[in-house]
PDB file of C-alpha atoms in Angstrom:
ATOM      1  CA  UNK B 995      -2.495   2.632  -5.661  1.00 50.00           C
ATOM      2  CA  UNK B 996      -1.137   6.133  -5.006  1.00 52.00           C
ATOM      3  CA  UNK B 997      -2.111   8.621  -2.311  1.00 53.00           C
ATOM      4  CA  UNK B 998      -4.643  10.372  -4.562  1.00 55.00           C
ATOM      5  CA  UNK B 999      -6.449   7.080  -5.247  1.00 75.00           C
ATOM      6  CA  UNK B1000      -6.708   6.375  -1.525  1.00 79.00           C
ATOM      7  CA  UNK B1001      -8.050   9.872  -0.831  1.00 83.00           C
ATOM      8  CA  UNK B1002     -10.733   9.436  -3.506  1.00 86.00           C
ATOM      9  CA  UNK B1003     -11.749   6.075  -2.052  1.00 86.00           C
ATOM     10  CA  UNK B1004     -12.005   7.642   1.406  1.00 84.00           C
ATOM     11  CA  UNK B1005     -14.156  10.431  -0.008  1.00 87.00           C
ATOM     12  CA  UNK B1006     -16.475   7.944  -1.709  1.00 89.00           C
ATOM     13  CA  UNK B1007     -16.819   5.887   1.479  1.00 87.00           C
ATOM     14  CA  UNK B1008     -17.645   8.989   3.546  1.00 85.00           C
ATOM     15  CA  UNK B1009     -20.341  10.134   1.104  1.00 87.00           C
ATOM     16  CA  UNK B1010     -21.822   6.656   0.647  1.00 87.00           C
ATOM     17  CA  UNK B1011     -22.081   6.036   4.403  1.00 83.00           C
ATOM     18  CA  UNK B1012     -23.453   9.509   5.141  1.00 82.00           C
ATOM     19  CA  UNK B1013     -25.906   9.353   2.219  1.00 83.00           C
ATOM     20  CA  UNK B1014     -24.997  12.845   1.121  1.00 84.00           C
ATOM     21  CA  UNK B1015     -22.139  15.187   0.263  1.00 85.00           C
ATOM     22  CA  UNK B1016     -23.013  17.846   2.829  1.00 80.00           C
ATOM     23  CA  UNK B1017     -23.532  15.330   5.628  1.00 77.00           C
ATOM     24  CA  UNK B1018     -20.153  13.759   4.771  1.00 80.00           C
ATOM     25  CA  UNK B1019     -18.362  17.055   5.381  1.00 79.00           C
ATOM     26  CA  UNK B1020     -18.463  16.568   9.174  1.00 67.00           C
ATOM     27  CA  UNK B1021     -17.041  13.062   8.808  1.00 67.00           C
ATOM     28  CA  UNK B1022     -14.288  13.819   6.328  1.00 67.00           C
ATOM     29  CA  UNK B1023     -13.348  17.378   7.204  1.00 68.00           C
ATOM     30  CA  UNK B1024     -13.405  18.107   3.451  1.00 78.00           C
ATOM     31  CA  UNK B1025     -15.690  20.504   1.588  1.00 85.00           C
ATOM     32  CA  UNK B1026     -18.723  19.163  -0.265  1.00 84.00           C
ATOM     33  CA  UNK B1027     -17.290  20.365  -3.599  1.00 87.00           C
ATOM     34  CA  UNK B1028     -13.993  18.528  -2.976  1.00 87.00           C
ATOM     35  CA  UNK B1029     -15.886  15.358  -2.086  1.00 89.00           C
ATOM     36  CA  UNK B1030     -17.947  15.635  -5.259  1.00 89.00           C
ATOM     37  CA  UNK B1031     -14.807  16.071  -7.376  1.00 90.00           C
ATOM     38  CA  UNK B1032     -13.140  13.082  -5.711  1.00 90.00           C
ATOM     39  CA  UNK B1033     -16.125  10.800  -6.340  1.00 91.00           C
ATOM     40  CA  UNK B1034     -16.346  11.996  -9.953  1.00 92.00           C
ATOM     41  CA  UNK B1035     -12.650  11.198 -10.493  1.00 91.00           C
ATOM     42  CA  UNK B1036     -13.117   7.725  -9.022  1.00 91.00           C
ATOM     43  CA  UNK B1037     -16.161   7.031 -11.201  1.00 91.00           C
ATOM     44  CA  UNK B1038     -14.264   8.186 -14.292  1.00 91.00           C
ATOM     45  CA  UNK B1039     -11.277   6.002 -13.425  1.00 89.00           C
ATOM     46  CA  UNK B1040     -13.485   2.932 -12.897  1.00 90.00           C
ATOM     47  CA  UNK B1041     -15.872   3.657 -15.751  1.00 90.00           C
ATOM     48  CA  UNK B1042     -18.830   3.016 -13.431  1.00 89.00           C
ATOM     49  CA  UNK B1043     -21.385   5.141 -11.617  1.00 91.00           C
ATOM     50  CA  UNK B1044     -20.971   4.548  -7.901  1.00 92.00           C
ATOM     51  CA  UNK B1045     -23.618   6.891  -6.505  1.00 92.00           C
ATOM     52  CA  UNK B1046     -27.155   7.747  -7.527  1.00 91.00           C
ATOM     53  CA  UNK B1047     -27.619  11.461  -6.928  1.00 86.00           C
ATOM     54  CA  UNK B1048     -30.954  13.250  -6.601  1.00 81.00           C
ATOM     55  CA  UNK B1049     -31.852  16.616  -5.111  1.00 73.00           C
ATOM     56  CA  UNK B1050     -32.970  14.839  -1.937  1.00 76.00           C
ATOM     57  CA  UNK B1051     -30.633  11.891  -1.470  1.00 79.00           C
ATOM     58  CA  UNK B1052     -27.430  10.147  -2.436  1.00 87.00           C
ATOM     59  CA  UNK B1053     -27.434   6.337  -2.472  1.00 89.00           C
ATOM     60  CA  UNK B1054     -24.874   3.785  -3.666  1.00 90.00           C
ATOM     61  CA  UNK B1055     -25.486   1.977  -6.926  1.00 93.00           C
ATOM     62  CA  UNK B1056     -24.972  -1.791  -7.030  1.00 92.00           C
ATOM     63  CA  UNK B1057     -21.338  -1.181  -7.983  1.00 92.00           C
ATOM     64  CA  UNK B1058     -21.016   1.406  -5.224  1.00 89.00           C
ATOM     65  CA  UNK B1059     -22.540  -0.912  -2.636  1.00 90.00           C
ATOM     66  CA  UNK B1060     -20.120  -3.703  -3.529  1.00 90.00           C
ATOM     67  CA  UNK B1061     -17.149  -1.363  -3.423  1.00 90.00           C
ATOM     68  CA  UNK B1062     -18.242   0.025  -0.056  1.00 87.00           C
ATOM     69  CA  UNK B1063     -18.587  -3.481   1.396  1.00 87.00           C
ATOM     70  CA  UNK B1064     -15.023  -4.354   0.365  1.00 85.00           C
ATOM     71  CA  UNK B1065     -13.611  -0.983   1.372  1.00 84.00           C
ATOM     72  CA  UNK B1066     -14.959  -1.140   4.926  1.00 76.00           C
ATOM     73  CA  UNK B1067     -12.617  -3.827   6.305  1.00 77.00           C
ATOM     74  CA  UNK B1068      -9.674  -2.475   4.312  1.00 77.00           C
ATOM     75  CA  UNK B1069     -10.140   1.078   5.585  1.00 75.00           C
ATOM     76  CA  UNK B1070     -10.544  -0.230   9.122  1.00 72.00           C
ATOM     77  CA  UNK B1071      -7.252  -2.103   8.864  1.00 73.00           C
ATOM     78  CA  UNK B1072      -5.488   1.023   7.598  1.00 71.00           C
ATOM     79  CA  UNK B1073      -6.946   3.108  10.425  1.00 69.00           C
ATOM     80  CA  UNK B1074      -6.008   0.398  12.946  1.00 67.00           C
ATOM     81  CA  UNK B1075      -2.426   0.295  11.702  1.00 70.00           C
ATOM     82  CA  UNK B1076      -2.069   4.063  11.987  1.00 68.00           C
ATOM     83  CA  UNK B1077      -3.718   4.080  15.427  1.00 61.00           C
ATOM     84  CA  UNK B1078      -1.406   1.340  16.679  1.00 66.00           C
ATOM     85  CA  UNK B1079       1.542   3.569  15.824  1.00 68.00           C
ATOM     86  CA  UNK B1080      -0.232   6.684  17.116  1.00 61.00           C
ATOM     87  CA  UNK B1081      -0.880   5.040  20.479  1.00 57.00           C
ATOM     88  CA  UNK B1082       2.893   4.778  21.045  1.00 58.00           C
ATOM     89  CA  UNK B1083       3.157   8.559  21.360  1.00 56.00           C
ATOM     90  CA  UNK B1084       3.252  10.160  24.806  1.00 59.00           C
ATOM     91  CA  UNK B1085       0.149  12.032  23.661  1.00 69.00           C
ATOM     92  CA  UNK B1086      -1.714  10.671  20.609  1.00 84.00           C
ATOM     93  CA  UNK B1087      -2.867  12.929  17.817  1.00 87.00           C
ATOM     94  CA  UNK B1088      -6.044  13.006  15.785  1.00 88.00           C
ATOM     95  CA  UNK B1089      -9.703  13.984  16.026  1.00 90.00           C
ATOM     96  CA  UNK B1090     -12.230  12.537  18.447  1.00 94.00           C
ATOM     97  CA  UNK B1091     -15.800  13.016  17.204  1.00 92.00           C
ATOM     98  CA  UNK B1092     -18.548  12.811  19.838  1.00 95.00           C
ATOM     99  CA  UNK B1093     -22.344  13.053  19.641  1.00 93.00           C
ATOM    100  CA  UNK B1094     -23.798  14.214  22.973  1.00 94.00           C
ATOM    101  CA  UNK B1095     -27.105  15.457  24.427  1.00 91.00           C
ATOM    102  CA  UNK B1096     -27.383  19.229  24.708  1.00 91.00           C
ATOM    103  CA  UNK B1097     -27.559  19.187  28.510  1.00 91.00           C
ATOM    104  CA  UNK B1098     -24.335  17.159  28.670  1.00 94.00           C
ATOM    105  CA  UNK B1099     -22.532  19.576  26.331  1.00 94.00           C
ATOM    106  CA  UNK B1100     -23.861  22.544  28.292  1.00 92.00           C
ATOM    107  CA  UNK B1101     -23.480  21.453  31.899  1.00 91.00           C
ATOM    108  CA  UNK B1102     -21.176  18.423  32.154  1.00 93.00           C
ATOM    109  CA  UNK B1103     -18.732  18.271  29.267  1.00 95.00           C
ATOM    110  CA  UNK B1104     -16.866  21.556  29.908  1.00 94.00           C
ATOM    111  CA  UNK B1105     -15.375  20.245  33.160  1.00 93.00           C
ATOM    112  CA  UNK B1106     -14.303  17.065  31.351  1.00 95.00           C
ATOM    113  CA  UNK B1107     -13.224  18.327  27.945  1.00 96.00           C
ATOM    114  CA  UNK B1108     -10.947  21.120  29.148  1.00 95.00           C
ATOM    115  CA  UNK B1109      -8.620  18.994  31.336  1.00 95.00           C
ATOM    116  CA  UNK B1110      -8.655  16.218  28.748  1.00 95.00           C
ATOM    117  CA  UNK B1111      -7.521  18.568  25.978  1.00 95.00           C
ATOM    118  CA  UNK B1112      -4.924  20.105  28.285  1.00 94.00           C
ATOM    119  CA  UNK B1113      -3.540  16.619  28.903  1.00 92.00           C
ATOM    120  CA  UNK B1114      -3.635  15.715  25.192  1.00 93.00           C
ATOM    121  CA  UNK B1115      -2.645  18.759  23.120  1.00 92.00           C
ATOM    122  CA  UNK B1116      -2.409  16.656  19.963  1.00 90.00           C
ATOM    123  CA  UNK B1117      -6.111  15.732  20.000  1.00 94.00           C
ATOM    124  CA  UNK B1118      -8.925  17.781  18.482  1.00 94.00           C
ATOM    125  CA  UNK B1119     -12.323  17.264  20.095  1.00 96.00           C
ATOM    126  CA  UNK B1120     -15.205  17.611  17.612  1.00 94.00           C
ATOM    127  CA  UNK B1121     -18.554  17.667  19.464  1.00 95.00           C
ATOM    128  CA  UNK B1122     -22.058  17.761  18.021  1.00 91.00           C
ATOM    129  CA  UNK B1123     -24.703  18.507  20.659  1.00 91.00           C
ATOM    130  CA  UNK B1124     -28.211  17.323  19.816  1.00 88.00           C
ATOM    131  CA  UNK B1125     -31.074  15.538  21.540  1.00 83.00           C
ATOM    132  CA  UNK B1126     -32.066  13.282  18.649  1.00 78.00           C
ATOM    133  CA  UNK B1127     -30.918   9.668  18.755  1.00 75.00           C
ATOM    134  CA  UNK B1128     -28.653   8.710  15.877  1.00 75.00           C
ATOM    135  CA  UNK B1129     -26.534   5.757  14.835  1.00 76.00           C
ATOM    136  CA  UNK B1130     -23.228   7.308  15.874  1.00 79.00           C
ATOM    137  CA  UNK B1131     -21.111   5.080  13.638  1.00 73.00           C
ATOM    138  CA  UNK B1132     -23.240   5.598  10.532  1.00 71.00           C
ATOM    139  CA  UNK B1133     -23.171   9.344  11.213  1.00 77.00           C
ATOM    140  CA  UNK B1134     -19.365   9.336  11.390  1.00 77.00           C
ATOM    141  CA  UNK B1135     -18.827   9.702  15.135  1.00 87.00           C
ATOM    142  CA  UNK B1136     -16.297   7.749  17.173  1.00 89.00           C
ATOM    143  CA  UNK B1137     -18.570   7.583  20.218  1.00 92.00           C
ATOM    144  CA  UNK B1138     -21.664   9.073  21.789  1.00 92.00           C
ATOM    145  CA  UNK B1139     -22.947  10.083  25.201  1.00 93.00           C
ATOM    146  CA  UNK B1140     -26.368   8.896  26.309  1.00 89.00           C
ATOM    147  CA  UNK B1141     -28.309   7.929  29.382  1.00 87.00           C
ATOM    148  CA  UNK B1142     -28.768   4.275  30.344  1.00 73.00           C
ATOM    149  CA  UNK B1143     -32.222   3.739  28.885  1.00 62.00           C
ATOM    150  CA  UNK B1144     -30.953   4.791  25.449  1.00 60.00           C
ATOM    151  CA  UNK B1145     -27.852   2.592  25.312  1.00 63.00           C
ATOM    152  CA  UNK B1146     -27.693  -0.210  22.792  1.00 65.00           C
ATOM    153  CA  UNK B1147     -26.951  -3.647  24.254  1.00 66.00           C
ATOM    154  CA  UNK B1148     -23.947  -4.291  22.003  1.00 71.00           C
ATOM    155  CA  UNK B1149     -22.166  -1.096  23.033  1.00 82.00           C
ATOM    156  CA  UNK B1150     -19.414  -0.615  25.610  1.00 88.00           C
ATOM    157  CA  UNK B1151     -20.438   1.987  28.200  1.00 90.00           C
ATOM    158  CA  UNK B1152     -18.094   4.048  30.398  1.00 92.00           C
ATOM    159  CA  UNK B1153     -19.459   6.377  33.119  1.00 92.00           C
ATOM    160  CA  UNK B1154     -19.119  10.072  32.305  1.00 93.00           C
ATOM    161  CA  UNK B1155     -19.966  12.906  34.676  1.00 90.00           C
ATOM    162  CA  UNK B1156     -21.922  12.649  37.937  1.00 91.00           C
ATOM    163  CA  UNK B1157     -23.277   9.200  38.711  1.00 89.00           C
ATOM    164  CA  UNK B1158     -26.483  10.614  40.119  1.00 92.00           C
ATOM    165  CA  UNK B1159     -28.563  13.412  38.645  1.00 94.00           C
ATOM    166  CA  UNK B1160     -31.976  14.899  39.361  1.00 95.00           C
ATOM    167  CA  UNK B1161     -34.840  16.526  37.540  1.00 95.00           C
ATOM    168  CA  UNK B1162     -35.806  19.592  39.557  1.00 97.00           C
ATOM    169  CA  UNK B1163     -38.751  21.950  39.562  1.00 98.00           C
ATOM    170  CA  UNK B1164     -38.673  25.659  40.309  1.00 98.00           C
ATOM    171  CA  UNK B1165     -40.371  29.007  39.811  1.00 98.00           C
ATOM    172  CA  UNK B1166     -39.707  32.698  40.325  1.00 98.00           C
ATOM    173  CA  UNK B1167     -40.631  34.080  43.768  1.00 98.00           C
ATOM    174  CA  UNK B1168     -43.012  36.532  42.079  1.00 97.00           C
ATOM    175  CA  UNK B1169     -44.885  33.685  40.366  1.00 98.00           C
ATOM    176  CA  UNK B1170     -45.305  31.751  43.607  1.00 98.00           C
ATOM    177  CA  UNK B1171     -46.429  34.892  45.446  1.00 98.00           C
ATOM    178  CA  UNK B1172     -49.123  35.459  42.831  1.00 97.00           C
ATOM    179  CA  UNK B1173     -50.234  31.869  42.170  1.00 97.00           C
ATOM    180  CA  UNK B1174     -49.308  29.969  45.319  1.00 97.00           C
ATOM    181  CA  UNK B1175     -46.918  27.043  45.815  1.00 97.00           C
ATOM    182  CA  UNK B1176     -47.972  23.538  44.697  1.00 97.00           C
ATOM    183  CA  UNK B1177     -47.781  20.942  47.475  1.00 97.00           C
ATOM    184  CA  UNK B1178     -48.335  17.821  45.352  1.00 97.00           C
ATOM    185  CA  UNK B1179     -47.410  17.120  41.718  1.00 97.00           C
ATOM    186  CA  UNK B1180     -51.092  16.959  40.778  1.00 97.00           C
ATOM    187  CA  UNK B1181     -51.457  20.590  41.873  1.00 97.00           C
ATOM    188  CA  UNK B1182     -49.472  21.497  38.743  1.00 97.00           C
ATOM    189  CA  UNK B1183     -52.587  21.042  36.625  1.00 96.00           C
ATOM    190  CA  UNK B1184     -53.797  24.358  38.119  1.00 96.00           C
ATOM    191  CA  UNK B1185     -50.547  26.167  37.332  1.00 98.00           C
ATOM    192  CA  UNK B1186     -48.798  27.620  34.308  1.00 98.00           C
ATOM    193  CA  UNK B1187     -45.866  25.405  33.352  1.00 98.00           C
ATOM    194  CA  UNK B1188     -42.997  25.935  30.935  1.00 98.00           C
ATOM    195  CA  UNK B1189     -42.693  22.832  28.804  1.00 96.00           C
ATOM    196  CA  UNK B1190     -39.780  21.323  26.894  1.00 93.00           C
ATOM    197  CA  UNK B1191     -40.040  19.783  23.431  1.00 89.00           C
ATOM    198  CA  UNK B1192     -37.382  17.278  22.359  1.00 80.00           C
ATOM    199  CA  UNK B1193     -35.829  17.151  18.898  1.00 74.00           C
ATOM    200  CA  UNK B1194     -38.091  14.212  18.040  1.00 72.00           C
ATOM    201  CA  UNK B1195     -41.126  16.411  18.729  1.00 75.00           C
ATOM    202  CA  UNK B1196     -41.983  14.489  21.896  1.00 77.00           C
ATOM    203  CA  UNK B1197     -43.459  16.443  24.802  1.00 84.00           C
ATOM    204  CA  UNK B1198     -43.248  14.155  27.809  1.00 86.00           C
ATOM    205  CA  UNK B1199     -45.381  14.440  30.941  1.00 93.00           C
ATOM    206  CA  UNK B1200     -43.547  15.641  34.018  1.00 96.00           C
ATOM    207  CA  UNK B1201     -42.532  12.751  36.245  1.00 96.00           C
ATOM    208  CA  UNK B1202     -42.071  12.838  40.017  1.00 97.00           C
ATOM    209  CA  UNK B1203     -41.130  10.180  42.541  1.00 96.00           C
ATOM    210  CA  UNK B1204     -41.322   9.800  46.317  1.00 95.00           C
ATOM    211  CA  UNK B1205     -41.015   6.685  48.482  1.00 92.00           C
ATOM    212  CA  UNK B1206     -41.173   4.496  45.391  1.00 90.00           C
ATOM    213  CA  UNK B1207     -44.358   6.139  44.114  1.00 94.00           C
ATOM    214  CA  UNK B1208     -44.223   7.694  40.645  1.00 95.00           C
ATOM    215  CA  UNK B1209     -46.646  10.436  39.608  1.00 97.00           C
ATOM    216  CA  UNK B1210     -46.864  11.667  36.003  1.00 96.00           C
ATOM    217  CA  UNK B1211     -48.572  14.968  35.237  1.00 97.00           C
ATOM    218  CA  UNK B1212     -49.567  16.384  31.852  1.00 95.00           C
ATOM    219  CA  UNK B1213     -48.930  20.092  32.329  1.00 96.00           C
ATOM    220  CA  UNK B1214     -49.878  23.135  30.289  1.00 96.00           C
ATOM    221  CA  UNK B1215     -48.624  26.681  30.060  1.00 96.00           C
ATOM    222  CA  UNK B1216     -47.660  29.710  27.982  1.00 96.00           C
ATOM    223  CA  UNK B1217     -44.374  28.429  26.530  1.00 96.00           C
ATOM    224  CA  UNK B1218     -43.304  25.281  24.721  1.00 95.00           C
ATOM    225  CA  UNK B1219     -39.653  25.327  23.613  1.00 94.00           C
ATOM    226  CA  UNK B1220     -36.619  23.216  22.777  1.00 90.00           C
ATOM    227  CA  UNK B1221     -34.173  25.756  24.249  1.00 92.00           C
ATOM    228  CA  UNK B1222     -33.338  25.616  27.946  1.00 92.00           C
ATOM    229  CA  UNK B1223     -32.074  29.205  27.798  1.00 94.00           C
ATOM    230  CA  UNK B1224     -35.479  30.415  26.582  1.00 96.00           C
ATOM    231  CA  UNK B1225     -37.237  28.269  29.174  1.00 97.00           C
ATOM    232  CA  UNK B1226     -35.085  29.670  31.982  1.00 97.00           C
ATOM    233  CA  UNK B1227     -35.709  33.237  30.838  1.00 98.00           C
ATOM    234  CA  UNK B1228     -39.463  32.636  30.923  1.00 98.00           C
ATOM    235  CA  UNK B1229     -39.284  31.095  34.388  1.00 98.00           C
ATOM    236  CA  UNK B1230     -37.202  33.996  35.731  1.00 98.00           C
ATOM    237  CA  UNK B1231     -39.797  36.416  34.353  1.00 98.00           C
ATOM    238  CA  UNK B1232     -42.504  34.673  36.357  1.00 98.00           C
ATOM    239  CA  UNK B1233     -44.342  33.117  33.424  1.00 98.00           C
ATOM    240  CA  UNK B1234     -44.578  29.683  35.003  1.00 98.00           C
ATOM    241  CA  UNK B1235     -43.013  26.695  36.739  1.00 98.00           C
ATOM    242  CA  UNK B1236     -39.989  25.036  35.111  1.00 98.00           C
ATOM    243  CA  UNK B1237     -38.783  21.426  35.243  1.00 97.00           C
ATOM    244  CA  UNK B1238     -35.297  20.539  34.016  1.00 96.00           C
ATOM    245  CA  UNK B1239     -31.931  18.979  34.876  1.00 95.00           C
ATOM    246  CA  UNK B1240     -30.569  20.254  38.191  1.00 96.00           C
ATOM    247  CA  UNK B1241     -27.341  21.359  36.505  1.00 94.00           C
ATOM    248  CA  UNK B1242     -29.286  23.717  34.242  1.00 94.00           C
ATOM    249  CA  UNK B1243     -31.144  25.394  37.115  1.00 96.00           C
ATOM    250  CA  UNK B1244     -28.572  25.339  39.937  1.00 96.00           C
ATOM    251  CA  UNK B1245     -27.205  28.846  39.294  1.00 96.00           C
ATOM    252  CA  UNK B1246     -30.708  30.340  39.372  1.00 98.00           C
ATOM    253  CA  UNK B1247     -31.481  28.543  42.627  1.00 98.00           C
ATOM    254  CA  UNK B1248     -28.228  29.777  44.159  1.00 98.00           C
ATOM    255  CA  UNK B1249     -28.936  33.381  43.089  1.00 98.00           C
ATOM    256  CA  UNK B1250     -32.541  33.283  44.267  1.00 98.00           C
ATOM    257  CA  UNK B1251     -33.917  33.989  40.807  1.00 98.00           C
ATOM    258  CA  UNK B1252     -35.823  30.703  41.063  1.00 98.00           C
ATOM    259  CA  UNK B1253     -37.096  28.864  44.127  1.00 98.00           C
ATOM    260  CA  UNK B1254     -37.278  25.052  44.433  1.00 98.00           C
ATOM    261  CA  UNK B1255     -40.782  23.612  44.129  1.00 98.00           C
ATOM    262  CA  UNK B1256     -41.918  20.080  45.103  1.00 98.00           C
ATOM    263  CA  UNK B1257     -38.384  19.293  46.270  1.00 97.00           C
ATOM    264  CA  UNK B1258     -39.511  16.137  48.100  1.00 97.00           C
ATOM    265  CA  UNK B1259     -40.670  14.742  44.735  1.00 97.00           C
ATOM    266  CA  UNK B1260     -37.567  15.406  42.646  1.00 97.00           C
ATOM    267  CA  UNK B1261     -36.684  12.324  40.655  1.00 94.00           C
ATOM    268  CA  UNK B1262     -33.174  10.863  40.840  1.00 94.00           C
ATOM    269  CA  UNK B1263     -31.644   8.983  37.881  1.00 92.00           C
ATOM    270  CA  UNK B1264     -28.215   7.601  36.898  1.00 91.00           C
ATOM    271  CA  UNK B1265     -25.758   9.885  35.122  1.00 92.00           C
ATOM    272  CA  UNK B1266     -24.762   9.505  31.464  1.00 93.00           C
ATOM    273  CA  UNK B1267     -22.309   7.148  29.785  1.00 93.00           C
ATOM    274  CA  UNK B1268     -19.831   7.411  26.951  1.00 94.00           C
ATOM    275  CA  UNK B1269     -20.667   4.563  24.596  1.00 91.00           C
ATOM    276  CA  UNK B1270     -18.864   3.067  21.636  1.00 89.00           C
ATOM    277  CA  UNK B1271     -18.916  -0.205  19.692  1.00 82.00           C
ATOM    278  CA  UNK B1272     -16.914  -3.213  20.729  1.00 74.00           C
ATOM    279  CA  UNK B1273     -14.163  -3.614  18.156  1.00 65.00           C
ATOM    280  CA  UNK B1274     -10.665  -4.988  17.941  1.00 62.00           C
ATOM    281  CA  UNK B1275      -9.012  -1.672  17.172  1.00 70.00           C
ATOM    282  CA  UNK B1276      -9.979   1.525  18.977  1.00 80.00           C
ATOM    283  CA  UNK B1277      -8.885   4.891  17.494  1.00 84.00           C
ATOM    284  CA  UNK B1278      -6.065   6.364  19.567  1.00 87.00           C
ATOM    285  CA  UNK B1279      -7.941   9.596  20.493  1.00 91.00           C
ATOM    286  CA  UNK B1280     -10.934   7.549  21.696  1.00 92.00           C
ATOM    287  CA  UNK B1281      -8.675   5.213  23.671  1.00 90.00           C
ATOM    288  CA  UNK B1282      -7.070   8.235  25.346  1.00 92.00           C
ATOM    289  CA  UNK B1283     -10.503   9.639  26.255  1.00 95.00           C
ATOM    290  CA  UNK B1284     -11.703   6.313  27.654  1.00 93.00           C
ATOM    291  CA  UNK B1285      -8.521   5.972  29.709  1.00 92.00           C
ATOM    292  CA  UNK B1286      -9.048   9.535  30.964  1.00 94.00           C
ATOM    293  CA  UNK B1287     -12.609   8.765  32.066  1.00 94.00           C
ATOM    294  CA  UNK B1288     -11.666   5.480  33.707  1.00 92.00           C
ATOM    295  CA  UNK B1289      -8.910   7.248  35.634  1.00 91.00           C
ATOM    296  CA  UNK B1290     -11.547   9.501  37.180  1.00 86.00           C
ATOM    297  CA  UNK B1291     -11.214  12.491  34.879  1.00 78.00           C
ATOM    298  CA  UNK B1292     -14.882  12.411  33.933  1.00 61.00           C
ATOM    299  CA  UNK B1293     -16.651  11.721  37.207  1.00 59.00           C
ATOM    300  CA  UNK B1294     -18.026  14.121  39.760  1.00 49.00           C
ATOM    301  CA  UNK B1295     -19.701  13.923  43.154  1.00 44.00           C
ATOM    302  CA  UNK B1296     -23.464  13.175  43.080  1.00 42.00           C
ATOM    303  CA  UNK B1297     -25.961  15.987  43.314  1.00 41.00           C
ATOM    304  CA  UNK B1298     -26.735  17.072  46.861  1.00 41.00           C
TER     305      UNK B1298
END
C-alpha cells in the first residue's frame, strides 16, 4: 500500500463516519471535492461501491460497512504509533478538535486556550462552539466540554474552568424604576423577561434556589433568542429582566448597565468538564491539554 492508497482510505473513513462529504471536511481538513475524488478512486480500485449517495445523506454500503469496521482498529493503531513518537517531543504537534458550549467558548475558554497554545506552539486548537449535544467521537472531535448532568458514564472527565458557577438575574435600572423590583421568583410572572432558546429548541423555566428550596418559574416577555449578545442588548435597553451565566453578565453588572435582581435566589452549580473516551492511546495534543488542565492551567477561583 502506498501513501496515496492510505490517504484515500482515510478519506473514505472520514466520509463514512460523518455520513456526508461536507460534514467530513471538519474532520479531515480536506475539501469536499477532494474527499469525493478520493472515495471515487478507492471504489474504482476495488471495483465496488462503498457509499450510497443521495441528495440528503451518505451511508456505507454493505462493502463499505465491512471495510470501515476493519479500518477502524488499523487506523487507530497507526494514529497511536504516530502519537507515541509525537509525545516524545518537548512540545507535541498536531490538531486538537474540541466541541464546547457557547458560554464556555465565550467566557471561559479564552483564559485557558491562550496560555495553552503559548506553551504548545506546535498544536492547533480547532474549536466548534454549539449548545446541541453530539457524539463527539462520531462527529470527529477529540474531546468535548460539558456540564456534569450531560456527561456520559463511560467518559473520563477532567475539571475545566471555575469549579463553581451561578445563574444570575438582572435588569436595567430604567426597567426596575418603571416596573419595580421583584422580591420573590414568583413575582417574575408579572414582569417582562428575556428568554433563551437552546439549539434543541428547548425553552426551560427559570430556576432559583434558596436554603435548599427550588422554585421554577415559566416567564414571558418581548424577546426569545438563542444569542446572549442579543439578549444582553435587550436587557440593557430596558426591555426586560435577563437570566444567564454570571460570566456573561458580570461586565454589565460592574459597569452599572444592569443591576442584580433576586440575588439571594441565584442558583449555584458545578463548573464544566473536559470529557473524552477511555482508550489505550490518547492523541498527543489531547494528552498535552489534559496535562495542562490537571496542572492547574484550566481552573479558576469560584464565583464570588
